[in-house]
Short mmCIF file of C-alpha atoms (C1' of nucleotides) in Angstrom, two decimals:
data_model
loop_
_atom_site.label_atom_id
_atom_site.label_comp_id
_atom_site.label_asym_id
_atom_site.label_seq_id
_atom_site.Cartn_x
_atom_site.Cartn_y
_atom_site.Cartn_z
CA UNK A 1 -21.95 -17.26 -7.71
CA UNK A 2 -22.55 -19.09 -10.75
CA UNK A 3 -25.79 -17.90 -12.66
CA UNK A 4 -28.18 -17.85 -9.79
CA UNK A 5 -29.16 -14.38 -7.74
CA UNK A 6 -26.47 -12.02 -8.27
CA UNK A 7 -25.96 -10.24 -4.78
CA UNK A 8 -26.99 -12.49 -1.96
CA UNK A 9 -25.71 -11.38 1.49
CA UNK A 10 -27.30 -9.09 3.74
CA UNK A 11 -26.49 -8.28 7.26
CA UNK A 12 -28.95 -6.43 9.30
CA UNK A 13 -32.37 -6.52 8.69
CA UNK A 14 -33.13 -3.10 6.89
CA UNK A 15 -29.75 -2.21 5.20
CA UNK A 16 -28.52 -4.22 2.15
CA UNK A 17 -24.78 -4.82 2.37
CA UNK A 18 -23.64 -5.81 -1.34
CA UNK A 19 -21.58 -8.54 -0.15
CA UNK A 20 -18.75 -6.46 1.23
CA UNK A 21 -15.70 -6.22 -0.92
CA UNK A 22 -12.27 -6.75 0.70
CA UNK A 23 -9.68 -3.75 1.03
CA UNK A 24 -7.26 -5.70 -0.82
CA UNK A 25 -9.35 -6.83 -3.54
CA UNK A 26 -10.79 -2.93 -4.22
CA UNK A 27 -7.01 -2.02 -4.71
CA UNK A 28 -6.40 -4.72 -7.28
CA UNK A 29 -9.54 -4.10 -9.12
CA UNK A 30 -8.19 -0.67 -10.21
CA UNK A 31 -5.17 -2.61 -11.91
CA UNK A 32 -7.24 -5.26 -13.35
CA UNK A 33 -9.24 -2.34 -14.92
CA UNK A 34 -6.00 -0.42 -16.42
CA UNK A 35 -5.28 -4.06 -17.96
CA UNK A 36 -8.62 -4.43 -19.34
CA UNK A 37 -8.89 -1.24 -20.81
CA UNK A 38 -5.66 -2.06 -22.66
CA UNK A 39 -6.90 -5.06 -23.89
CA UNK A 40 -10.14 -3.56 -25.09
CA UNK A 41 -8.18 -0.91 -27.20
CA UNK A 42 -6.63 -3.86 -28.74
CA UNK A 43 -9.61 -5.51 -29.92
CA UNK A 44 -9.36 -8.28 -27.18
CA UNK A 45 -12.95 -10.09 -26.52
CA UNK A 46 -12.38 -12.58 -24.23
CA UNK A 47 -9.61 -13.16 -21.72
CA UNK A 48 -9.05 -15.87 -19.28
CA UNK A 49 -7.97 -16.06 -15.74
CA UNK A 50 -4.69 -17.12 -16.46
CA UNK A 51 -3.56 -14.39 -19.03
CA UNK A 52 -5.35 -11.48 -17.15
CA UNK A 53 -3.78 -12.40 -13.96
CA UNK A 54 -0.40 -12.56 -15.75
CA UNK A 55 -0.85 -9.03 -17.24
CA UNK A 56 -2.04 -7.56 -13.82
CA UNK A 57 0.96 -9.17 -11.82
CA UNK A 58 -1.05 -11.52 -9.83
CA UNK A 59 -1.83 -14.98 -9.02
CA UNK A 60 -4.72 -16.53 -10.88
CA UNK A 61 -6.60 -17.81 -8.19
CA UNK A 62 -6.37 -14.52 -6.41
CA UNK A 63 -7.83 -12.81 -9.56
CA UNK A 64 -10.59 -15.09 -9.77
CA UNK A 65 -11.78 -14.85 -6.12
CA UNK A 66 -11.47 -11.20 -6.48
CA UNK A 67 -13.73 -11.11 -9.18
CA UNK A 68 -15.91 -13.39 -7.53
CA UNK A 69 -16.85 -10.58 -4.91
CA UNK A 70 -18.21 -8.59 -7.71
CA UNK A 71 -20.29 -11.31 -8.80
CA UNK A 72 -18.50 -11.69 -11.93
CA UNK A 73 -19.75 -13.98 -14.60
CA UNK A 74 -17.04 -15.72 -16.50
CA UNK A 75 -17.77 -18.68 -18.91
CA UNK A 76 -16.23 -21.98 -17.74
CA UNK A 77 -13.92 -23.35 -20.66
CA UNK A 78 -14.05 -19.73 -22.32
CA UNK A 79 -13.00 -17.11 -19.74
CA UNK A 80 -14.40 -13.41 -19.36
CA UNK A 81 -15.76 -11.23 -21.80
CA UNK A 82 -13.50 -7.91 -21.87
CA UNK A 83 -16.16 -5.58 -22.48
CA UNK A 84 -18.68 -6.88 -19.89
CA UNK A 85 -16.07 -7.27 -17.15
CA UNK A 86 -14.77 -3.92 -17.61
CA UNK A 87 -18.23 -2.34 -17.22
CA UNK A 88 -18.49 -4.57 -14.22
CA UNK A 89 -15.37 -3.10 -12.71
CA UNK A 90 -16.06 0.39 -13.47
CA UNK A 91 -19.51 0.08 -11.85
CA UNK A 92 -18.07 -1.40 -8.46
CA UNK A 93 -15.68 1.24 -8.25
CA UNK A 94 -18.21 3.98 -8.77
CA UNK A 95 -16.49 5.15 -12.01
CA UNK A 96 -19.62 5.53 -14.04
CA UNK A 97 -20.34 9.01 -12.54
CA UNK A 98 -17.78 11.70 -12.57
CA UNK A 99 -15.61 13.04 -9.54
CA UNK A 100 -14.77 16.43 -9.02
CA UNK A 101 -11.28 16.78 -7.13
CA UNK A 102 -9.79 19.61 -5.31
CA UNK A 103 -5.99 20.08 -5.48
CA UNK A 104 -4.37 22.25 -2.43
CA UNK A 105 -0.84 23.23 -2.92
CA UNK A 106 0.52 23.77 -6.26
CA UNK A 107 3.93 24.00 -5.43
CA UNK A 108 6.69 21.30 -6.73
CA UNK A 109 4.73 18.49 -6.59
CA UNK A 110 1.27 19.77 -6.66
CA UNK A 111 2.06 21.55 -10.15
CA UNK A 112 2.99 18.28 -11.54
CA UNK A 113 -0.13 16.72 -10.23
CA UNK A 114 -2.48 19.22 -11.59
CA UNK A 115 -0.84 18.97 -15.15
CA UNK A 116 -1.00 15.21 -15.00
CA UNK A 117 -3.10 14.13 -17.94
CA UNK A 118 -4.17 10.79 -16.45
CA UNK A 119 -6.86 12.48 -14.47
CA UNK A 120 -9.70 13.61 -16.77
CA UNK A 121 -8.93 10.59 -18.60
CA UNK A 122 -10.85 8.38 -16.21
CA UNK A 123 -13.39 10.80 -14.76
CA UNK A 124 -11.63 12.56 -12.26
CA UNK A 125 -11.97 16.42 -13.08
CA UNK A 126 -9.84 18.81 -11.59
CA UNK A 127 -12.39 21.40 -10.24
CA UNK A 128 -10.43 23.51 -7.98
CA UNK A 129 -6.82 24.64 -7.35
CA UNK A 130 -5.57 26.23 -4.05
CA UNK A 131 -2.52 27.74 -2.66
CA UNK A 132 -1.58 29.85 0.17
CA UNK A 133 1.42 31.77 -1.83
CA UNK A 134 0.22 35.24 -3.19
CA UNK A 135 2.39 34.64 -6.00
CA UNK A 136 0.32 31.52 -7.01
CA UNK A 137 -3.14 32.60 -6.55
CA UNK A 138 -4.69 34.06 -9.50
CA UNK A 139 -2.20 32.26 -12.01
CA UNK A 140 -3.69 29.23 -14.20
CA UNK A 141 -2.44 25.79 -14.16
CA UNK A 142 -3.95 23.33 -16.88
CA UNK A 143 -6.90 25.86 -17.56
CA UNK A 144 -7.70 26.30 -13.85
CA UNK A 145 -7.19 29.32 -11.86
CA UNK A 146 -5.43 29.02 -8.50
CA UNK A 147 -7.30 30.39 -5.65
CA UNK A 148 -6.47 31.35 -2.00
CA UNK A 149 -7.02 28.55 0.60
CA UNK A 150 -9.26 30.68 2.36
CA UNK A 151 -11.76 29.81 -0.54
CA UNK A 152 -11.56 26.21 0.32
CA UNK A 153 -14.95 25.86 2.34
CA UNK A 154 -16.85 27.94 -0.27
CA UNK A 155 -15.63 26.59 -3.51
CA UNK A 156 -15.42 22.80 -2.52
CA UNK A 157 -19.01 23.02 -1.52
CA UNK A 158 -20.24 25.14 -4.31
CA UNK A 159 -18.22 23.02 -7.05
CA UNK A 160 -19.48 19.64 -5.38
CA UNK A 161 -15.92 18.04 -4.59
CA UNK A 162 -15.82 14.78 -3.43
CA UNK A 163 -12.24 13.76 -3.67
CA UNK A 164 -9.60 16.32 -2.28
CA UNK A 165 -5.57 16.10 -2.76
CA UNK A 166 -3.40 17.63 -0.21
CA UNK A 167 -0.03 18.38 -1.70
CA UNK A 168 1.32 20.99 0.94
CA UNK A 169 3.79 20.78 3.41
CA UNK A 170 3.33 18.90 6.53
CA UNK A 171 2.49 21.79 8.79
CA UNK A 172 -0.39 22.75 6.46
CA UNK A 173 -1.66 19.48 6.04
CA UNK A 174 -4.16 18.95 8.80
CA UNK A 175 -5.53 22.63 8.44
CA UNK A 176 -6.43 22.22 4.65
CA UNK A 177 -7.81 18.79 5.66
CA UNK A 178 -10.07 20.19 8.16
CA UNK A 179 -11.42 22.76 5.67
CA UNK A 180 -12.00 20.36 3.26
CA UNK A 181 -13.68 17.94 5.48
CA UNK A 182 -15.84 20.92 6.72
CA UNK A 183 -16.83 21.44 3.05
CA UNK A 184 -18.20 17.93 2.78
CA UNK A 185 -14.91 16.37 1.16
CA UNK A 186 -15.32 12.20 2.33
CA UNK A 187 -12.24 11.27 0.43
CA UNK A 188 -8.72 12.64 0.63
CA UNK A 189 -5.51 11.51 -0.91
CA UNK A 190 -2.78 12.90 1.18
CA UNK A 191 0.63 13.46 -0.55
CA UNK A 192 1.84 15.53 2.48
CA UNK A 193 4.23 13.49 5.00
CA UNK A 194 1.92 14.12 8.01
CA UNK A 195 -0.73 11.96 9.72
CA UNK A 196 -4.21 13.39 9.15
CA UNK A 197 -6.86 12.95 11.62
CA UNK A 198 -10.54 12.90 10.27
CA UNK A 199 -13.65 12.23 11.68
CA UNK A 200 -15.35 8.85 11.09
CA UNK A 201 -16.86 8.38 7.65
CA UNK A 202 -13.77 10.26 6.09
CA UNK A 203 -11.56 8.39 3.80
CA UNK A 204 -7.77 8.99 3.96
CA UNK A 205 -5.18 7.52 1.75
CA UNK A 206 -1.73 8.37 1.57
CA UNK A 207 1.09 8.43 -0.77
CA UNK A 208 4.50 9.06 0.93
CA UNK A 209 7.56 9.08 -1.46
CA UNK A 210 9.90 8.99 1.66
CA UNK A 211 8.23 5.91 3.08
CA UNK A 212 8.55 3.90 -0.37
CA UNK A 213 12.22 4.99 -0.37
CA UNK A 214 12.76 3.80 2.89
CA UNK A 215 11.28 0.27 2.25
CA UNK A 216 13.54 -0.05 -0.58
CA UNK A 217 16.32 0.96 1.17
CA UNK A 218 15.55 -1.88 3.66
CA UNK A 219 15.56 -4.43 0.87
CA UNK A 220 18.73 -2.85 -0.74
CA UNK A 221 20.36 -3.54 3.01
CA UNK A 222 19.10 -6.71 3.36
CA UNK A 223 21.25 -7.92 0.16
CA UNK A 224 24.70 -6.46 0.36
CA UNK A 225 25.68 -9.20 -1.81
CA UNK A 226 24.29 -10.65 -5.01
CA UNK A 227 22.21 -13.32 -3.17
CA UNK A 228 19.12 -14.42 -5.05
CA UNK A 229 16.55 -15.47 -2.80
CA UNK A 230 14.55 -17.21 -5.09
CA UNK A 231 14.52 -18.93 -8.90
CA UNK A 232 11.14 -17.92 -9.96
CA UNK A 233 10.09 -14.91 -12.07
CA UNK A 234 8.13 -12.34 -10.40
CA UNK A 235 6.06 -9.80 -11.65
CA UNK A 236 5.10 -6.62 -10.30
CA UNK A 237 2.28 -4.00 -10.73
CA UNK B 1 13.03 -10.70 23.56
CA UNK B 2 13.52 -9.05 27.24
CA UNK B 3 16.91 -8.16 28.06
CA UNK B 4 18.50 -11.16 26.96
CA UNK B 5 20.13 -12.15 23.45
CA UNK B 6 19.10 -9.55 21.19
CA UNK B 7 18.93 -11.49 17.70
CA UNK B 8 17.95 -15.23 18.38
CA UNK B 9 16.28 -16.94 15.71
CA UNK B 10 18.17 -18.51 12.85
CA UNK B 11 16.59 -20.83 10.29
CA UNK B 12 19.29 -22.73 8.18
CA UNK B 13 22.91 -24.04 9.68
CA UNK B 14 25.07 -21.31 8.10
CA UNK B 15 22.83 -18.27 7.40
CA UNK B 16 22.06 -15.92 10.05
CA UNK B 17 18.50 -14.60 9.70
CA UNK B 18 17.82 -11.74 11.54
CA UNK B 19 14.39 -12.57 12.94
CA UNK B 20 12.45 -11.93 9.85
CA UNK B 21 10.73 -8.56 10.06
CA UNK B 22 7.15 -8.56 8.46
CA UNK B 23 6.53 -6.35 5.22
CA UNK B 24 3.83 -4.68 7.17
CA UNK B 25 6.04 -3.70 9.85
CA UNK B 26 8.91 -2.48 7.79
CA UNK B 27 6.33 0.09 6.02
CA UNK B 28 5.27 1.18 9.43
CA UNK B 29 8.79 1.62 10.60
CA UNK B 30 9.39 4.43 8.13
CA UNK B 31 6.33 6.31 9.68
CA UNK B 32 7.67 5.88 12.87
CA UNK B 33 10.89 7.11 12.19
CA UNK B 34 9.55 10.37 10.93
CA UNK B 35 7.52 10.96 13.84
CA UNK B 36 10.61 10.46 16.08
CA UNK B 37 12.78 12.89 13.83
CA UNK B 38 10.19 15.26 14.83
CA UNK B 39 10.03 14.46 18.31
CA UNK B 40 13.65 14.51 18.61
CA UNK B 41 14.07 18.11 17.29
CA UNK B 42 11.55 19.19 19.53
CA UNK B 43 13.86 17.97 22.25
CA UNK B 44 11.68 15.04 23.36
CA UNK B 45 13.56 12.63 25.36
CA UNK B 46 11.11 9.84 26.27
CA UNK B 47 7.96 8.51 24.78
CA UNK B 48 5.58 5.99 25.30
CA UNK B 49 4.04 3.54 23.11
CA UNK B 50 0.70 5.20 23.30
CA UNK B 51 1.97 8.55 22.47
CA UNK B 52 4.04 7.23 19.66
CA UNK B 53 1.38 5.17 18.10
CA UNK B 54 -1.45 8.16 18.30
CA UNK B 55 1.22 10.51 16.58
CA UNK B 56 1.63 7.76 13.95
CA UNK B 57 -1.73 7.11 13.42
CA UNK B 58 -1.55 3.39 14.57
CA UNK B 59 -2.63 1.04 17.29
CA UNK B 60 -0.17 1.02 20.41
CA UNK B 61 -0.17 -2.84 20.46
CA UNK B 62 0.90 -2.87 17.04
CA UNK B 63 3.67 -0.20 17.38
CA UNK B 64 4.80 -2.50 20.35
CA UNK B 65 4.91 -5.58 18.33
CA UNK B 66 6.51 -3.69 15.66
CA UNK B 67 9.13 -2.63 17.65
CA UNK B 68 9.65 -6.03 19.34
CA UNK B 69 10.71 -7.24 15.93
CA UNK B 70 13.52 -5.09 15.56
CA UNK B 71 15.00 -6.15 18.91
CA UNK B 72 13.87 -2.58 20.60
CA UNK B 73 14.19 -2.14 24.31
CA UNK B 74 11.88 0.27 25.99
CA UNK B 75 11.57 0.56 29.81
CA UNK B 76 8.98 -0.72 31.32
CA UNK B 77 6.67 2.00 33.24
CA UNK B 78 8.60 4.70 31.13
CA UNK B 79 8.87 4.24 27.68
CA UNK B 80 11.24 4.34 24.66
CA UNK B 81 14.46 6.74 24.68
CA UNK B 82 13.54 8.93 21.40
CA UNK B 83 17.12 9.18 20.40
CA UNK B 84 18.04 5.59 20.86
CA UNK B 85 14.79 4.38 19.02
CA UNK B 86 15.36 6.54 16.39
CA UNK B 87 18.81 5.31 15.71
CA UNK B 88 17.52 1.76 15.90
CA UNK B 89 14.69 2.24 12.93
CA UNK B 90 17.63 3.87 11.40
CA UNK B 91 19.72 1.21 11.16
CA UNK B 92 17.36 -1.71 10.46
CA UNK B 93 15.77 0.39 7.45
CA UNK B 94 19.33 0.62 6.19
CA UNK B 95 19.55 4.37 6.57
CA UNK B 96 23.06 4.81 7.73
CA UNK B 97 24.34 4.50 4.46
CA UNK B 98 23.55 6.56 1.63
CA UNK B 99 21.69 5.39 -1.32
CA UNK B 100 22.46 6.59 -4.95
CA UNK B 101 19.48 7.04 -6.86
CA UNK B 102 18.68 7.26 -10.69
CA UNK B 103 15.32 8.93 -11.95
CA UNK B 104 14.10 8.08 -15.50
CA UNK B 105 11.76 10.32 -16.99
CA UNK B 106 11.90 14.00 -16.17
CA UNK B 107 8.62 14.99 -18.03
CA UNK B 108 5.77 16.24 -16.01
CA UNK B 109 5.86 14.06 -12.66
CA UNK B 110 9.84 13.22 -13.06
CA UNK B 111 10.81 16.85 -13.05
CA UNK B 112 8.87 17.59 -9.93
CA UNK B 113 10.46 14.46 -8.38
CA UNK B 114 13.97 15.49 -9.28
CA UNK B 115 13.37 18.75 -7.66
CA UNK B 116 11.55 17.39 -4.52
CA UNK B 117 13.67 18.47 -1.58
CA UNK B 118 12.73 15.46 0.87
CA UNK B 119 15.12 13.13 -0.96
CA UNK B 120 18.84 14.36 0.21
CA UNK B 121 17.28 15.14 3.43
CA UNK B 122 17.29 11.17 4.15
CA UNK B 123 20.40 9.94 2.47
CA UNK B 124 18.97 9.36 -1.16
CA UNK B 125 20.82 11.35 -3.17
CA UNK B 126 19.90 12.02 -7.15
CA UNK B 127 22.85 10.35 -8.80
CA UNK B 128 21.62 10.77 -12.25
CA UNK B 129 18.66 11.79 -14.42
CA UNK B 130 17.75 10.21 -17.72
CA UNK B 131 15.40 10.96 -20.83
CA UNK B 132 14.60 9.98 -23.95
CA UNK B 133 13.72 13.71 -25.38
CA UNK B 134 16.68 15.23 -26.96
CA UNK B 135 14.91 18.69 -25.97
CA UNK B 136 15.41 17.44 -22.24
CA UNK B 137 19.10 15.90 -22.36
CA UNK B 138 21.60 18.29 -21.68
CA UNK B 139 19.71 20.31 -19.45
CA UNK B 140 20.21 20.71 -15.68
CA UNK B 141 17.65 19.84 -12.99
CA UNK B 142 18.61 20.39 -9.47
CA UNK B 143 22.29 20.66 -10.38
CA UNK B 144 21.97 17.27 -12.00
CA UNK B 145 22.40 16.94 -16.14
CA UNK B 146 20.06 14.92 -17.87
CA UNK B 147 21.49 12.13 -19.88
CA UNK B 148 20.36 10.08 -22.70
CA UNK B 149 18.80 6.75 -21.59
CA UNK B 150 20.85 4.93 -23.67
CA UNK B 151 23.40 6.09 -20.83
CA UNK B 152 21.72 4.14 -18.43
CA UNK B 153 23.78 1.05 -18.07
CA UNK B 154 27.04 2.99 -18.22
CA UNK B 155 26.41 5.40 -15.79
CA UNK B 156 24.11 3.28 -13.11
CA UNK B 157 26.73 1.05 -12.67
CA UNK B 158 29.50 3.56 -12.82
CA UNK B 159 27.92 5.56 -10.00
CA UNK B 160 26.76 2.78 -7.78
CA UNK B 161 22.99 3.36 -8.16
CA UNK B 162 21.04 1.26 -5.72
CA UNK B 163 17.46 2.55 -6.36
CA UNK B 164 16.00 3.40 -9.74
CA UNK B 165 12.99 5.32 -10.15
CA UNK B 166 10.59 5.12 -13.50
CA UNK B 167 8.41 7.92 -14.32
CA UNK B 168 8.11 7.41 -17.98
CA UNK B 169 5.11 6.67 -20.05
CA UNK B 170 3.58 2.95 -19.38
CA UNK B 171 5.17 1.64 -22.79
CA UNK B 172 8.84 2.71 -21.97
CA UNK B 173 8.61 1.38 -18.47
CA UNK B 174 9.88 -2.17 -19.04
CA UNK B 175 12.52 -1.35 -21.40
CA UNK B 176 13.98 1.41 -18.82
CA UNK B 177 13.63 -1.35 -15.93
CA UNK B 178 15.52 -3.96 -17.84
CA UNK B 179 18.11 -1.35 -18.50
CA UNK B 180 18.55 -0.70 -14.82
CA UNK B 181 18.22 -4.05 -13.79
CA UNK B 182 21.24 -4.91 -16.22
CA UNK B 183 23.13 -2.47 -14.65
CA UNK B 184 22.80 -3.79 -11.22
CA UNK B 185 20.12 -1.69 -9.82
CA UNK B 186 17.90 -3.93 -7.54
CA UNK B 187 15.08 -1.94 -6.13
CA UNK B 188 12.86 0.23 -8.05
CA UNK B 189 10.00 2.37 -7.69
CA UNK B 190 7.77 2.36 -10.36
CA UNK B 191 5.23 5.52 -11.13
CA UNK B 192 4.34 4.46 -14.37
CA UNK B 193 0.80 2.85 -15.23
CA UNK B 194 2.38 -0.44 -16.05
CA UNK B 195 3.27 -3.86 -14.65
CA UNK B 196 6.89 -4.41 -14.44
CA UNK B 197 8.69 -8.08 -14.98
CA UNK B 198 11.75 -8.57 -12.95
CA UNK B 199 14.15 -11.28 -12.15
CA UNK B 200 13.96 -12.96 -8.61
CA UNK B 201 16.06 -10.63 -6.17
CA UNK B 202 15.17 -7.48 -7.60
CA UNK B 203 12.49 -5.57 -5.43
CA UNK B 204 9.69 -3.39 -6.98
CA UNK B 205 7.40 -0.87 -5.47
CA UNK B 206 4.54 0.92 -7.23
CA UNK B 207 3.14 4.00 -6.89
CA UNK B 208 -0.10 4.69 -9.02
CA UNK B 209 -1.98 7.91 -8.52
CA UNK B 210 -5.00 6.47 -10.97
CA UNK B 211 -5.19 3.28 -8.61
CA UNK B 212 -5.31 5.60 -5.35
CA UNK B 213 -8.04 7.71 -6.85
CA UNK B 214 -10.21 4.81 -7.93
CA UNK B 215 -10.11 3.49 -4.71
CA UNK B 216 -11.17 6.60 -3.17
CA UNK B 217 -13.88 6.80 -5.69
CA UNK B 218 -15.19 3.39 -4.51
CA UNK B 219 -15.57 4.84 -0.98
CA UNK B 220 -17.52 7.78 -2.27
CA UNK B 221 -20.03 5.89 -4.30
CA UNK B 222 -20.26 3.26 -0.74
CA UNK B 223 -21.41 6.63 0.89
CA UNK B 224 -23.76 8.75 -1.58
CA UNK B 225 -25.72 9.98 1.67
CA UNK B 226 -23.96 11.26 4.74
CA UNK B 227 -24.06 7.82 6.84
CA UNK B 228 -21.26 7.57 9.29
CA UNK B 229 -20.40 3.79 9.76
CA UNK B 230 -18.57 4.20 12.97
CA UNK B 231 -18.81 6.69 15.90
CA UNK B 232 -14.91 6.60 16.64
CA UNK B 233 -12.22 9.11 15.41
CA UNK B 234 -9.92 7.73 13.13
CA UNK B 235 -6.39 8.59 12.27
CA UNK B 236 -4.53 8.08 9.17
CA UNK B 237 -0.90 8.37 8.16
"C1'" DT C 1 2.45 2.61 39.84
"C1'" DG C 2 2.79 2.86 34.62
"C1'" DT C 3 4.34 0.88 30.78
"C1'" DT C 4 6.52 -2.90 28.03
"C1'" DG C 5 6.93 -7.34 25.57
"C1'" DT C 6 4.31 -11.05 24.25
"C1'" DG C 7 1.25 -15.53 24.15
"C1'" DA C 8 -2.97 -16.47 22.25
"C1'" DA C 9 -7.22 -15.44 19.82
"C1'" DA C 10 -9.54 -13.20 16.02
"C1'" DA C 11 -9.34 -11.08 11.35
"C1'" DC C 12 -7.80 -10.94 7.17
"C1'" DC C 13 -5.56 -12.55 2.81
"C1'" DT C 14 -3.63 -15.85 0.01
"C1'" DT C 15 -3.12 -20.39 -1.96
"C1'" DC C 16 -4.21 -24.71 -3.35
"C1'" DA C 17 -7.06 -28.02 -5.39
"C1'" DC C 18 -10.75 -29.86 -7.53
"C1'" DA C 19 -15.76 -29.86 -8.50
"C1'" DG C 20 -18.59 -28.61 -11.85
"C1'" DC C 21 -20.12 -26.48 -16.00
"C1'" DG C 22 -19.79 -24.93 -20.97
"C1'" DC D 1 -11.33 -30.67 -22.80
"C1'" DG D 2 -10.41 -25.87 -20.49
"C1'" DC D 3 -11.59 -22.87 -17.52
"C1'" DT D 4 -14.33 -20.71 -13.80
"C1'" DG D 5 -15.99 -20.21 -8.82
"C1'" DT D 6 -15.04 -21.77 -4.21
"C1'" DG D 7 -14.34 -24.72 0.12
"C1'" DA D 8 -10.50 -25.66 2.70
"C1'" DA D 9 -5.84 -25.07 4.35
"C1'" DG D 10 -2.23 -22.28 5.20
"C1'" DG D 11 0.00 -17.88 6.04
"C1'" DT D 12 0.17 -13.30 7.32
"C1'" DT D 13 -1.29 -8.97 10.11
"C1'" DT D 14 -4.03 -7.27 14.04
"C1'" DT D 15 -5.78 -7.08 18.24
"C1'" DC D 16 -6.62 -8.57 22.91
"C1'" DA D 17 -5.14 -8.94 27.44
"C1'" DC D 18 -1.96 -9.75 30.69
"C1'" DA D 19 2.11 -10.92 33.21
"C1'" DA D 20 6.73 -9.14 33.83
"C1'" DC D 21 9.09 -5.66 35.19
"C1'" DA D 22 11.68 -0.95 36.28
#
DNA sequence: TGTTGTGAAAACCTTCACAGCG
DNA sequence: CGCTGTGAAGGTTTTCACAACA
């Protein structure tokens, strides 16, 4: 994608397909962005794929291929302009606009999520909080009032919520999800240990602590002794 | 694998390799386990791959292949014995033993994690809590005393911690990680927005809220209108 | 019959290695 | 010279489709 026309590919005659970006790449772009932001704050102007890849914990060739998908333009023999690349990644991830987030379930975990500072930082404003518990409804968390779940359809639609977070018990998750989808929410982050079924066109991602722990448990039990499978140093995001 | 010897493959002459289980499969086994547990509680005795797959939000063929990796034994024309399969999956995931977990950083998120009930439920006991903040050190959360991070090496080793959770700010994460690895911890769940570098043989998994949100943002911005890319109903874990 | 287990094909992702350019 | 961008190779994961079997 070297210098010429930046977004070549299309698939069907009327619809421009901006060179489909692989799922795996999208997930890593978010990681690169964090590293780039840090570098920018430190005053770094230019970075090579080697250095950026190391900081992000990935292979350099993979990073270059990822960037090639977003039509990046590094300079051979030099590297990437940190500032320019940051903007490109932000643009691709849709972070140039802000996103109104609704969080349902302000119990243990939900409360922590509502108070998490990293949100507003990146243009994700907590636009609404919901719960069923009458004890919690009416209270204020991080400056936002907790509303009754019955208000989900009305409030999500009114406040233009684009991303919903489900932090309810498993039993309530599907119902809450349906309410949000009905209100036009198209992207949901699910913390409840339940499978959500949604109509096509709605994106669900899941964060499941129990699953993560069990994957780690698997690896623990594979190495009862102190065997070291490989001698190279590994880096993880 | 049908009926005969259950774990055939080996690779090197002295070391039995129990038929390497793909990463992707391990992650899904944890999901199947949750569904199986629910079914067991409901008194379901037998389940087909179709039904189990639907409940877990995956393709039936994929589920069968996953189960084939753990040497499962369903009955043709009937399905899987829920109770037996549950035990098999638990065994493969290493959940027959309990795991001592240490959590470092009991701020906003860490506090919520410490109080999260789903832990003990599955044999993950919170064996130790740590923080730097003198205000927090000495307090008790969910029945466990918060200790100073300086105690990490001694206490983790003494209490036989096998899984560590890092819920500190990014700047402290690597240091905390090093301390745990030094104490013999081989599996780490990282909530801090930082890349951890660890010696080979240590497994790190990462949960990053900001990354998840940005992936969703990407999908939001790909669908500014109400286009529905595909007509089939989708199910997500 | 109904359902599993599994080869084979397809899709997807990663890594290598180097031409090409600044 | 150093570094990017990428074709090609290699690996992993998903899906298909059907033989085998209770």
